[in-house]
Coordinates of C-alpha atoms in Angstrom, one line a residue:
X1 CA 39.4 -42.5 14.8
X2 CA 40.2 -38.7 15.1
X3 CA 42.3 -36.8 12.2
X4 CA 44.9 -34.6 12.6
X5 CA 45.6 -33.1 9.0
X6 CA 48.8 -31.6 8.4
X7 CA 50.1 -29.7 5.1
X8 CA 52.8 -27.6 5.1
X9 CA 52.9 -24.8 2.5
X10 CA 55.9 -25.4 -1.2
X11 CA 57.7 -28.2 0.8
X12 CA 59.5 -30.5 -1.9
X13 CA 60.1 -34.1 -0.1
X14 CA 63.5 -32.3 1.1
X15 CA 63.0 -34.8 4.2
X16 CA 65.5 -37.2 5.7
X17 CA 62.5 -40.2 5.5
X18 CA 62.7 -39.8 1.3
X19 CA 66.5 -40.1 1.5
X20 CA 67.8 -36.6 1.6
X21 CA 70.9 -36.5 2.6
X22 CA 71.3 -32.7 3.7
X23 CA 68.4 -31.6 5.3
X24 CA 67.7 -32.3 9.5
X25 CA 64.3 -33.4 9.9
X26 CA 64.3 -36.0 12.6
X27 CA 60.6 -35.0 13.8
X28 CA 58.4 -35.8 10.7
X29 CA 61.2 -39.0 10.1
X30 CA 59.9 -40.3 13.4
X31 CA 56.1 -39.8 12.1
X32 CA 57.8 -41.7 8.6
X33 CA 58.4 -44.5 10.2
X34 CA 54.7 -44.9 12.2
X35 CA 53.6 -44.4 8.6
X36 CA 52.8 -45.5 5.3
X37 CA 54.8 -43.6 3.1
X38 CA 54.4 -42.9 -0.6
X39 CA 57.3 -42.2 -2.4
X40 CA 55.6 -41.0 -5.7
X41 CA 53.0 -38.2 -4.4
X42 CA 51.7 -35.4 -6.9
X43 CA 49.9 -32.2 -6.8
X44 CA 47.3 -31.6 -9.2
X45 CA 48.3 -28.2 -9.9
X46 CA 51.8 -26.4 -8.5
X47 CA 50.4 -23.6 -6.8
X48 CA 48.6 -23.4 -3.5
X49 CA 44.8 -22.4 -4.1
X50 CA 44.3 -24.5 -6.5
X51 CA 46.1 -27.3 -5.0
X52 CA 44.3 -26.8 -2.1
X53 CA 40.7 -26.6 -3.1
X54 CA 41.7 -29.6 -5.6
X55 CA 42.6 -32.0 -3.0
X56 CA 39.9 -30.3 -0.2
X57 CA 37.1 -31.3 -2.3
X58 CA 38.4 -34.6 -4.3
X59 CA 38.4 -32.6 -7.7
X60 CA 40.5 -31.6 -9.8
X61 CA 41.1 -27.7 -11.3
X62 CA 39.3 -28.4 -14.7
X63 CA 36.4 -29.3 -12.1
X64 CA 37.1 -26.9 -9.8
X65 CA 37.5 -24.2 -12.5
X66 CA 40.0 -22.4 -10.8
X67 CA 43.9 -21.7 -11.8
X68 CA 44.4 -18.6 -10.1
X69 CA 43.4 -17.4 -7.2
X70 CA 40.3 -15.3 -7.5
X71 CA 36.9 -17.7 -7.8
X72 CA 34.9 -19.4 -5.0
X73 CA 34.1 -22.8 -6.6
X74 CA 30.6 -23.2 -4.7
X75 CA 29.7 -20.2 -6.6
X76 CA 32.0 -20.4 -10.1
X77 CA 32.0 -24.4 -10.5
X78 CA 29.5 -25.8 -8.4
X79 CA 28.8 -26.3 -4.6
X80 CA 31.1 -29.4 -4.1
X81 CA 31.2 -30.9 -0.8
X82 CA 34.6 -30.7 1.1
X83 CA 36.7 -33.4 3.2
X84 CA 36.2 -31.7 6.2
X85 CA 32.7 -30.6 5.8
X86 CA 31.6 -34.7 5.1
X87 CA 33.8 -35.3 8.4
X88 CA 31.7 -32.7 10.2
X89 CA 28.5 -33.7 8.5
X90 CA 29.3 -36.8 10.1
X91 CA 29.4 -36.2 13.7
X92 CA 32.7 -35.3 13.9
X93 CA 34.2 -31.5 15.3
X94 CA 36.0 -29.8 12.5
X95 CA 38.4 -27.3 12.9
X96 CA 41.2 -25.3 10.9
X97 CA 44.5 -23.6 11.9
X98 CA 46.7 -21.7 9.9
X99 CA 47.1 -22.3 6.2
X100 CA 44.7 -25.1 5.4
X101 CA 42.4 -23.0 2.6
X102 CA 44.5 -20.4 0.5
X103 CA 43.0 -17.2 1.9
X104 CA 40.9 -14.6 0.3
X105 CA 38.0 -15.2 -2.8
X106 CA 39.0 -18.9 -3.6
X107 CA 37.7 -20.1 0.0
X108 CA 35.0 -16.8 0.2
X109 CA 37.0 -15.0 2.3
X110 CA 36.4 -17.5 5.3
X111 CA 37.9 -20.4 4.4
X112 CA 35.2 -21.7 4.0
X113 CA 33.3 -21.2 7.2
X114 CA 30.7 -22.7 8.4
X115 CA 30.4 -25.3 5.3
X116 CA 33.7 -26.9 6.3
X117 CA 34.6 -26.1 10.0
X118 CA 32.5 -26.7 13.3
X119 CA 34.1 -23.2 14.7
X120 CA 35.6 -19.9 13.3
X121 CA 39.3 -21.1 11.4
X122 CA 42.1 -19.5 13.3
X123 CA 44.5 -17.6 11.8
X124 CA 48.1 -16.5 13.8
X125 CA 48.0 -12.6 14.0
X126 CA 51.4 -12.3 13.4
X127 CA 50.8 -13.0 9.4
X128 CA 50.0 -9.9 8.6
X129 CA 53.6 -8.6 8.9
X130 CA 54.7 -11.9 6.7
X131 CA 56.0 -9.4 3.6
X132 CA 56.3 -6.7 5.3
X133 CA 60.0 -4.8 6.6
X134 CA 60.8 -6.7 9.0
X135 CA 63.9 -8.4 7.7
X136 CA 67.5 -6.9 8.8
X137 CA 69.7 -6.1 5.8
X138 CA 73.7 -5.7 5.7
X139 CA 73.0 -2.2 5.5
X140 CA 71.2 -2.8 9.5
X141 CA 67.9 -1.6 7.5
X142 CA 64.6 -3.2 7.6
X143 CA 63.5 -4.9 4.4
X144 CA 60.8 -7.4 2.7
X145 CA 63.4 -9.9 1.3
X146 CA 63.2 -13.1 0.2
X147 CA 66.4 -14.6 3.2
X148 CA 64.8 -13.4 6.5
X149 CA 66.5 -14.7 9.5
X150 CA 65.4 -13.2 12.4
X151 CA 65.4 -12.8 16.3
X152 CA 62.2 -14.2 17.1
X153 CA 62.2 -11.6 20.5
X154 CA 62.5 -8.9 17.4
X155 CA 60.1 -9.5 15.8
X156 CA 56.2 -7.6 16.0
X157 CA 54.4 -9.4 18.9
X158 CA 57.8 -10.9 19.8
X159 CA 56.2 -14.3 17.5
X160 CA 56.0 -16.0 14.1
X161 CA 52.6 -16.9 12.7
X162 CA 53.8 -20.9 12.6
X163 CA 54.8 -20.7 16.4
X164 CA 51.6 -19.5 16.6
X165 CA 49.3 -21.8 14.5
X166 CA 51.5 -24.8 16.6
X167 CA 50.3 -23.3 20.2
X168 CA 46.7 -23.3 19.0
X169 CA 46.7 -26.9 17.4
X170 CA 47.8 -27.8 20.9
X171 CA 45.4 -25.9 22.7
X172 CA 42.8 -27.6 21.0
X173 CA 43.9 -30.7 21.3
X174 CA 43.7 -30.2 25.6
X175 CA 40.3 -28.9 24.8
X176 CA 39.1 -31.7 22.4
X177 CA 40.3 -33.9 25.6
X178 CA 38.1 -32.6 27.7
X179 CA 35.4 -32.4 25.7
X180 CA 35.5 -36.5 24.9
X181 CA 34.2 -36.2 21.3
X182 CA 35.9 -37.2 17.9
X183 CA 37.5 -34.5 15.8
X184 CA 39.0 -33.5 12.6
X185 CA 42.1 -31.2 13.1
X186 CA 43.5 -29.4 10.0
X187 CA 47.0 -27.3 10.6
X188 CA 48.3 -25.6 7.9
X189 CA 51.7 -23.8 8.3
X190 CA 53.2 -21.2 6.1
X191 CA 56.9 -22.3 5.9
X192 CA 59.0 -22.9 3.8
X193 CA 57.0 -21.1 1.5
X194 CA 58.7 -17.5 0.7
X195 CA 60.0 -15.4 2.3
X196 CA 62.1 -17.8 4.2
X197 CA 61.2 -16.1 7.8
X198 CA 62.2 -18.3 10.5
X199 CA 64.0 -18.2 14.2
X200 CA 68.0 -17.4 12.7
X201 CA 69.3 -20.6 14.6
X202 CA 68.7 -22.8 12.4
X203 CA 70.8 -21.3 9.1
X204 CA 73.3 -22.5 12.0
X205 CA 72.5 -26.7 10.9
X206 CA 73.6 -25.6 7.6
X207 CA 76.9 -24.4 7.3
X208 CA 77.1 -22.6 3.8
X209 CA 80.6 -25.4 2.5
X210 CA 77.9 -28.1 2.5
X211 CA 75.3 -26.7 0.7
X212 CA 75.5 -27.4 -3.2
X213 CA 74.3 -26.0 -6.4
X214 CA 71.2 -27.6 -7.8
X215 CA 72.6 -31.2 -10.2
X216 CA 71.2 -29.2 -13.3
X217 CA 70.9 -25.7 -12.5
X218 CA 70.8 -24.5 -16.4
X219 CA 67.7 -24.1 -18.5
X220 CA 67.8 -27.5 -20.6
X221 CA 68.2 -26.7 -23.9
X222 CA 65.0 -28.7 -25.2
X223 CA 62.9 -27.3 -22.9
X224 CA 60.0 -25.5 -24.8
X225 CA 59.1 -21.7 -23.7
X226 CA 56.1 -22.0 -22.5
X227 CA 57.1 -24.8 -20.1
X228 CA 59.3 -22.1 -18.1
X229 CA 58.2 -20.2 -15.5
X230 CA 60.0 -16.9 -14.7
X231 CA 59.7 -16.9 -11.2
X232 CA 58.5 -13.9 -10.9
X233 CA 57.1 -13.8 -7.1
X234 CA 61.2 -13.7 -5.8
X235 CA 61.9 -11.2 -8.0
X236 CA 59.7 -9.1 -6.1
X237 CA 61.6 -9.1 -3.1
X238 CA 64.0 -6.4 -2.0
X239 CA 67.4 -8.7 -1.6
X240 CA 66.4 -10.4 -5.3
X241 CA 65.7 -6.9 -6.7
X242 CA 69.3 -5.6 -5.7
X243 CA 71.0 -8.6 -8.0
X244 CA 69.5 -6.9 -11.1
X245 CA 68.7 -10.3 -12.3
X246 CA 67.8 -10.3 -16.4
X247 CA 63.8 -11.5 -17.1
X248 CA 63.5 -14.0 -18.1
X249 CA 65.8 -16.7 -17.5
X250 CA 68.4 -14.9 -15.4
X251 CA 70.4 -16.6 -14.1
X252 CA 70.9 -15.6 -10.5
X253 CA 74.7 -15.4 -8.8
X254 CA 76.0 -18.8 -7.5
X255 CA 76.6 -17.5 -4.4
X256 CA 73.0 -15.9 -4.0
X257 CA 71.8 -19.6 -5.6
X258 CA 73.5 -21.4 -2.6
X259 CA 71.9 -19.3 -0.2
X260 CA 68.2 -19.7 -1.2
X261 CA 68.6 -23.5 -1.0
X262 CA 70.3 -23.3 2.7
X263 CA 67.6 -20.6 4.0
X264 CA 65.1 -22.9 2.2
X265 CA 66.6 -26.0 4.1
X266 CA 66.4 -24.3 7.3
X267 CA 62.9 -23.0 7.2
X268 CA 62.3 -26.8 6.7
X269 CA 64.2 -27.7 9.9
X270 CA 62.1 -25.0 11.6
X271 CA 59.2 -26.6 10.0
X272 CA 60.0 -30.1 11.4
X273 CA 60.8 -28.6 15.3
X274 CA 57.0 -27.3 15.5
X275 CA 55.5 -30.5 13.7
X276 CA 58.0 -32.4 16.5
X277 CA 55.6 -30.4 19.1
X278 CA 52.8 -31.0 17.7
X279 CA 52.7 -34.6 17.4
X280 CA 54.5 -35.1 21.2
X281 CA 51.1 -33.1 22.2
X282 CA 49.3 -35.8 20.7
X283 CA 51.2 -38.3 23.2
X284 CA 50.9 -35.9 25.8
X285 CA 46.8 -35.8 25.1
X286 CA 46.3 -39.2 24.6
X287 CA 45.2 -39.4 21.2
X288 CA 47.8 -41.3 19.6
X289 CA 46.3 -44.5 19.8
X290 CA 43.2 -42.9 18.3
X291 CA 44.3 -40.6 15.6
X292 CA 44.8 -40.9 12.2
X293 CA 47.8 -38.3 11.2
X294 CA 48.2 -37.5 7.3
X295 CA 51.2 -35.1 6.7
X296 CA 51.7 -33.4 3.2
X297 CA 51.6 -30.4 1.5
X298 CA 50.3 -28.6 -1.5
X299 CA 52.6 -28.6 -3.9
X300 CA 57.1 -28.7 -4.1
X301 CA 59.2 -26.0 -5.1
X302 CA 62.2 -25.7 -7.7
X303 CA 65.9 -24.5 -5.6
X304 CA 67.5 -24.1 -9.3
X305 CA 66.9 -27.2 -10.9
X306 CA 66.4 -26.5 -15.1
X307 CA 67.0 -22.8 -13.9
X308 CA 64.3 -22.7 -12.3
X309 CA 62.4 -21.1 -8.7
X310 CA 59.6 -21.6 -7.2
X311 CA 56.9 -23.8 -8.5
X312 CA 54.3 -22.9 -11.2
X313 CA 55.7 -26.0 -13.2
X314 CA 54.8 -29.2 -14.4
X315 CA 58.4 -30.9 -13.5
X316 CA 58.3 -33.2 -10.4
X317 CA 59.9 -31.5 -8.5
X318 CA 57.2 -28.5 -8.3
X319 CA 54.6 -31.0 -8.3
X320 CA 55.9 -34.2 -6.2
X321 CA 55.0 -33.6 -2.5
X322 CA 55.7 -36.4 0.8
X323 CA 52.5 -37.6 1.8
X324 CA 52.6 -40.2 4.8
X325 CA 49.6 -41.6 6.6
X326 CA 49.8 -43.0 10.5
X327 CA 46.9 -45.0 11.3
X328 CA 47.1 -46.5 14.8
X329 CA 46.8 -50.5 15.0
X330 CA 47.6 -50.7 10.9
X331 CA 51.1 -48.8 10.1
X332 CA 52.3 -49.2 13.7
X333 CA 51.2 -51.2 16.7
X334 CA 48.5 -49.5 19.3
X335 CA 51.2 -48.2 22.2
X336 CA 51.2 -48.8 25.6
X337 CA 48.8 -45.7 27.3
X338 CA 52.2 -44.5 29.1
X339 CA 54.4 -45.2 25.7
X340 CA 55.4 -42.3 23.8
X341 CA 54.9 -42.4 19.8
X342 CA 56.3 -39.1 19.1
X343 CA 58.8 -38.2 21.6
X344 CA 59.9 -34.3 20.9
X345 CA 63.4 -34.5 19.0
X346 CA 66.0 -31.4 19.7
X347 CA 67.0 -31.0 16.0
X348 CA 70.3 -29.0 17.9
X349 CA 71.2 -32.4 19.4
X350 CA 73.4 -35.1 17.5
X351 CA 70.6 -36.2 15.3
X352 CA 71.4 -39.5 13.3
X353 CA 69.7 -40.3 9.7
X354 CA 67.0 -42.3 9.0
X355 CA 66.5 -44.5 6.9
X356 CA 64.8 -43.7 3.4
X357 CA 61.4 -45.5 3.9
X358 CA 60.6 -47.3 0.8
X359 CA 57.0 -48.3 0.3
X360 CA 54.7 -47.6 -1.6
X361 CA 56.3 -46.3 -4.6
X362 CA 53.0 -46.2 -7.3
X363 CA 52.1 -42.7 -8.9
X364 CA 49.5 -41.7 -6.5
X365 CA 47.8 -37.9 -6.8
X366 CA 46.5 -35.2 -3.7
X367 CA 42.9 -35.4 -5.6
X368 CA 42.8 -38.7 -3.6
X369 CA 43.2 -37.6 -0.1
X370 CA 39.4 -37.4 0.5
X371 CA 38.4 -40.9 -0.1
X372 CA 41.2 -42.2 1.6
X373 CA 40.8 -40.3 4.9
X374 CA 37.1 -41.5 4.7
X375 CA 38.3 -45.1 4.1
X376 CA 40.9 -45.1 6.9
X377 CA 37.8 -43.4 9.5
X378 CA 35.4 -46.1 8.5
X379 CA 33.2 -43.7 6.6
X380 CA 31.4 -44.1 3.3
X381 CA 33.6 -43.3 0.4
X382 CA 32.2 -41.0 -1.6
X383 CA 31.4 -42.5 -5.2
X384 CA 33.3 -41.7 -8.4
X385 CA 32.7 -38.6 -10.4
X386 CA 31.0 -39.1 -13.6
X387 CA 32.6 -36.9 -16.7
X388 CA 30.8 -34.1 -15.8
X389 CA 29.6 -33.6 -12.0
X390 CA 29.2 -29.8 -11.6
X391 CA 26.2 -30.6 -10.4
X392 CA 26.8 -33.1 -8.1
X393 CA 27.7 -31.9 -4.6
X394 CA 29.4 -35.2 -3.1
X395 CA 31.9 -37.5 -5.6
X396 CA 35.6 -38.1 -6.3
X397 CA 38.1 -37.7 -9.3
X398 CA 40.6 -39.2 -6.7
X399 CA 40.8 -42.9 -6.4
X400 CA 41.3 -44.4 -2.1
X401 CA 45.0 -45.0 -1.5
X402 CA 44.3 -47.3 1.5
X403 CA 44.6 -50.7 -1.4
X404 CA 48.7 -49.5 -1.6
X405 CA 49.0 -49.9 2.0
X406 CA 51.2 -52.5 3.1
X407 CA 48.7 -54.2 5.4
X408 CA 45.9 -53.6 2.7
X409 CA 44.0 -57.2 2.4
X410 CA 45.6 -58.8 -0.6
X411 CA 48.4 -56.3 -0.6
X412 CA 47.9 -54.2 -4.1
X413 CA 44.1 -55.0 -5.1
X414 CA 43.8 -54.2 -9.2
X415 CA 39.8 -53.2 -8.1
X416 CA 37.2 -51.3 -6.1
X417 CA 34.4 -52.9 -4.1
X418 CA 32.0 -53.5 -6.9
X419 CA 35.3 -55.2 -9.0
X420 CA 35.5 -52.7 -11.8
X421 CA 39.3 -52.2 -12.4
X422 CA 41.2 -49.6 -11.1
X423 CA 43.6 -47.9 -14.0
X424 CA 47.2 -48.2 -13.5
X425 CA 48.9 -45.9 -10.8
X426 CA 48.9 -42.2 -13.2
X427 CA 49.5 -39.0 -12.0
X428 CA 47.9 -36.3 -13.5
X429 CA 48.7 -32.4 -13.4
X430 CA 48.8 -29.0 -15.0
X431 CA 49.4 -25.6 -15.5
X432 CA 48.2 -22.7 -17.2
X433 CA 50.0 -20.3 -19.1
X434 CA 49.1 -16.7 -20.7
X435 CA 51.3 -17.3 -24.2
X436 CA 54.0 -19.3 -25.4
X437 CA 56.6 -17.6 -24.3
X438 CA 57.6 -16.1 -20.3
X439 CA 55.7 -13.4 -20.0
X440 CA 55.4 -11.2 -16.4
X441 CA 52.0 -12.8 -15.4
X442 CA 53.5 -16.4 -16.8
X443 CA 53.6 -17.4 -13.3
X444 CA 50.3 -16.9 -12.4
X445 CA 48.0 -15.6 -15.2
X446 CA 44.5 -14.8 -14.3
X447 CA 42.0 -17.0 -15.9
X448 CA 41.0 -14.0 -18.5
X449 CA 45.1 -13.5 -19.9
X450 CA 45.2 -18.3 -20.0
X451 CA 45.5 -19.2 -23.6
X452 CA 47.8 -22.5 -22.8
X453 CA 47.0 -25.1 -20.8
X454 CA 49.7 -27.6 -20.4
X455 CA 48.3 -31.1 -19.3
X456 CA 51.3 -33.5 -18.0
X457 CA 51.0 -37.3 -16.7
X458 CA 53.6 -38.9 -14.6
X459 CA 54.3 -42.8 -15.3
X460 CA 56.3 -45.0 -13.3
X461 CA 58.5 -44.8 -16.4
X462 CA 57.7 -41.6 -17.8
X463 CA 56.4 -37.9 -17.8
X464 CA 54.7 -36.5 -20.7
X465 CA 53.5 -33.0 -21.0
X466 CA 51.5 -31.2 -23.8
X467 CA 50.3 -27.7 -23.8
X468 CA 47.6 -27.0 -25.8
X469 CA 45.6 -24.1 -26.9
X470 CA 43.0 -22.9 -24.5
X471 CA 39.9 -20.7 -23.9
X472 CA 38.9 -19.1 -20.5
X473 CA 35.6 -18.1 -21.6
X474 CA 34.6 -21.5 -21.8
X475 CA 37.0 -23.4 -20.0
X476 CA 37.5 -25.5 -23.5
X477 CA 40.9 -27.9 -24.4
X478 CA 41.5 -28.1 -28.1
X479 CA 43.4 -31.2 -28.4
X480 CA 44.2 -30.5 -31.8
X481 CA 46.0 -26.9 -30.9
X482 CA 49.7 -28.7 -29.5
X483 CA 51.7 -25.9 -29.0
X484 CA 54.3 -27.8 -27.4
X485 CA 55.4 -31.5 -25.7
X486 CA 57.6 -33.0 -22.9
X487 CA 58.6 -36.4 -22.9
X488 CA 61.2 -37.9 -20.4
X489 CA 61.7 -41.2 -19.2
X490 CA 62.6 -41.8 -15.4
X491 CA 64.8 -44.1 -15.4
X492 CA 67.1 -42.4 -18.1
X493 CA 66.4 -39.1 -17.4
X494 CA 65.6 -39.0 -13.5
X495 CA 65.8 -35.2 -13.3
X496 CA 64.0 -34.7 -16.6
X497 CA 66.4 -32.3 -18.6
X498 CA 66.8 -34.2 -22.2
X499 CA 63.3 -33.5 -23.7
X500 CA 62.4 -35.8 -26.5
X501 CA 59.3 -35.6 -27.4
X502 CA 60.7 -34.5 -31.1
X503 CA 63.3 -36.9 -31.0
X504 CA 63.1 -38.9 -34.2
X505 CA 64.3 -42.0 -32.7
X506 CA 61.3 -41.8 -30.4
X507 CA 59.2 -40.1 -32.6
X508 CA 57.1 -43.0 -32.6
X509 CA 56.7 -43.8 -28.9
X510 CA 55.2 -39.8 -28.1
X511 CA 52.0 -40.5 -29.6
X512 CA 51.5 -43.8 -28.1
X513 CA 52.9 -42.8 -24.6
X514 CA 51.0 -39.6 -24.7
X515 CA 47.3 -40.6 -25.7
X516 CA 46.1 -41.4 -22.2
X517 CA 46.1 -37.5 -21.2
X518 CA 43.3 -37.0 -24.0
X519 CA 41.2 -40.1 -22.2

């Protein structure tokens, strides 16, 4: 089996296939229904180099040691082996396009070249101009906003760096055809992370009357400071910057709030149009009979829910993500060599709506994508981390998903190979913050300014977060230093507004529900 790996970069399942009911995505639905799709996928940290390098090398950021963007873990933490490096390491051709590593220090400035990838990564040229002027204001000036509908034909080299990364993927895939051997292709595109730069045609699928406010757009009143982050990142653009939004909780106009989440829907319908191309290039190769495709991304992002943008959260909906798997001959029949899996879908056309795919719905975490893919290729899976594996260059804090597929043996095994139990389905995740309060650098303090850390778990039933005192010099958790707690239960408090973890009445669940976190 070949791989094609795709991750897109702050998409929030805002997909047709988990039941959204606004945004056009008819392209990755199509993959959703060749797939096994988990309804209950979390990031291990909601922003994008540590997400990344988490789920890149099976570990997560208290083994990775990195929260912000600036450390290397084969020098910082220790020289961890990567998912594509053992696919390479294992006779397969390994290579990268686009966003797939966060760029700069925490990949070494290469993303991670030649450890990971067979050949040089490729990166679009036109990214360099991604927050630069090049957005047309009311006032027909050029500016680096945060809505940035353009004319494509405008724009410097007449391109867009995902157009871009999409043409290469495709390239490759003719060459990989030619050349006859097996290959592991990572494509990482940029959108709908900000600033929401994409061809202007598609604000057009979202006339502005049908696009809402966000069910709970208000800062919940229980929500602890130090559990809000103040978006800072938009605030830096020059459209937000006009508003002369208040720091730290705003809030920003209704009408500017409605037009964030329509530019942010669209930049997912652009999304959706390239990964439509890229996958009808796998039918035009040949390879989809022979390729395993996973498509997810690295964390969500907030459009106002709790007052909130952005990520840099420990709600679900910064740190929930789609994650679908195809695997030919297991989630769908092997085709006909003439049939076509992924036909190309014109999102302009009249495009009808899926239907949600429901299965599987346990808590499952990025951190596992590694022994997964090894599963599904017929690899070795690499062996559990022990507590402490700085030291150990090839192990897993993620546990294989492949035992949730439907078509698993046995359907949902409760253990591994050597029958020692599996713990229930948990999702973990956290975030670091500078002080107790929003401060400017709350968003993403370096690891020097982190004195909170807050730890969350997501249940089936509930999520529970505490933020405890922390200290960078030597990466130590007091457990007895609980500066604050979350507590909300799914099914009464789906979008987690009503905190009550110092609700008397429950007063006595908290501890109980939130002891696994110190385990």
């Amino acid at each position: 089996m070949n791989v094609l790996f795709i991750v897109s970069d702050d998409l929030r399942p805002a997909l047709g296939c988990y039941g959204d009911l606004v945004v056009k995505s008819p392209n990755i639905d199509q993959l959703a229904s060749r797939s096994v799709v988990f309804q209950n996928a979390f990031a291990q940290q909601a922003v994008c180099a540590p997400s990344r390098v988490s789920f890149l090398t099976g570990r997560r950021p208290d083994t990775t040691r990195l929260y912000d963007v600036h450390s290397y873990w084969r020098v910082h933490a220790g020289n961890y082996s990567t998912l594509p490096q053992y696919f390479k390491e294992n006779g397969y051709t390994t290579m990268s396009v686009g966003k797939v590593f966060h760029p700069g220090i925490s990949s070494n400035h290469s993303d991670d070249y030649p450890y990971s990838w067979s050949v040089p990564p490729f990166h679009p040229s036109s990214e360099k101009y991604e927050n630069t002027k090049v957005c047309k204001g009311k006032d027909g000036q050029l500016h680096a906003n945060l809505l940035c509908p353009v004319d494509v034909a405008e724009m410097p080299e007449g391109t867009l760096p995902d157009i871009q990364s999409t043409e290469e993927a495709i390239r490759l895939l003719k060459m990989m055809k030619e050349n006859n051997s097996k290959f592991f292709l990572a494509v990482g595109y940029h959108k709908p992370h900000i600033p929401f730069r994409y061809p202007q045609e598609f604000l057009k699928l979202y006339p502005m009357e049908s696009i809402t406010l966000a069910p709970d757009p208000d800062v919940p009143k229980g929500l602890p400071s130090v559990a809000y982050n103040p978006w800072t990142d938009i605030r830096h653009r020059d459209d937000v910057q006009a508003l002369n939004i208040s720091f730290p909780y705003g809030p920003i106009p209704e009408d500017f709030q409605r037009q964030i989440r329509q530019n942010y829907f669209a930049s997912v319908s652009y999304l959706d149009m390239l990964v439509g191309k890229l996958l009808n290039a796998l039918d035009d190769t040949g390879f989809s009979n022979n390729t395993i495709v996973v498509f997810t991304a690295d964390h969500g992002w907030s459009l106002g829910e709790h007052g909130e943008w952005a990520k840099y959260s420990n709600f679900d909906i910064a740190t929930r993500v789609p994650l679908m798997f195809y695997v030919p001959g297991m989630t769908a029949p092997l085709s006909h060599p003439r049939d076509r899996l992924f036909p190309f879908i014109d999102l302009f056309a009249q495009v009808s709506k899926p239907l949600p795919q429901g299965e599987p719905k346990e808590m499952v975490e990025l951190v596992s994508l590694f022994p997964t893919l090894a599963e599904l290729a017929g690899l070795s899976v690499p062996p559990p981390c022990p507590k402490t594996s700085f030291r150990i260059s090839l192990c897993t804090e993620g546990q294989s998903m492949v035992r949730y597929f439907p078509s698993a043996k046995g359907g949902h095994e409760s253990s591994d190979d050597e029958g020692k139990p599996h713990r229930p389905p948990i999702a973990f995740s956290q975030y670091p913050r500078p002080s107790d309060t929003p401060q400017l650098n709350s968003d993403l303090p370096l690891l020097k300014d982190i004195r909170v850390m807050g730890y969350s778990m997501r249940t089936a039933y509930y999520r529970c977060t505490l933020w405890l005192g922390f200290n960078p010099s030597n990466f130590s958790v007091d457990w007895n230093d609980v500066h604050a707690g979350e507590l909300y239960f799914a099914e009464s408090d789906p979008n987690q507004d009503h905190n009550i973890y110092r609700s008397k009445t429950h007063g006595h669940l908290t501890k109980k529900l939130c002891r696994i976190l110190e385990h």
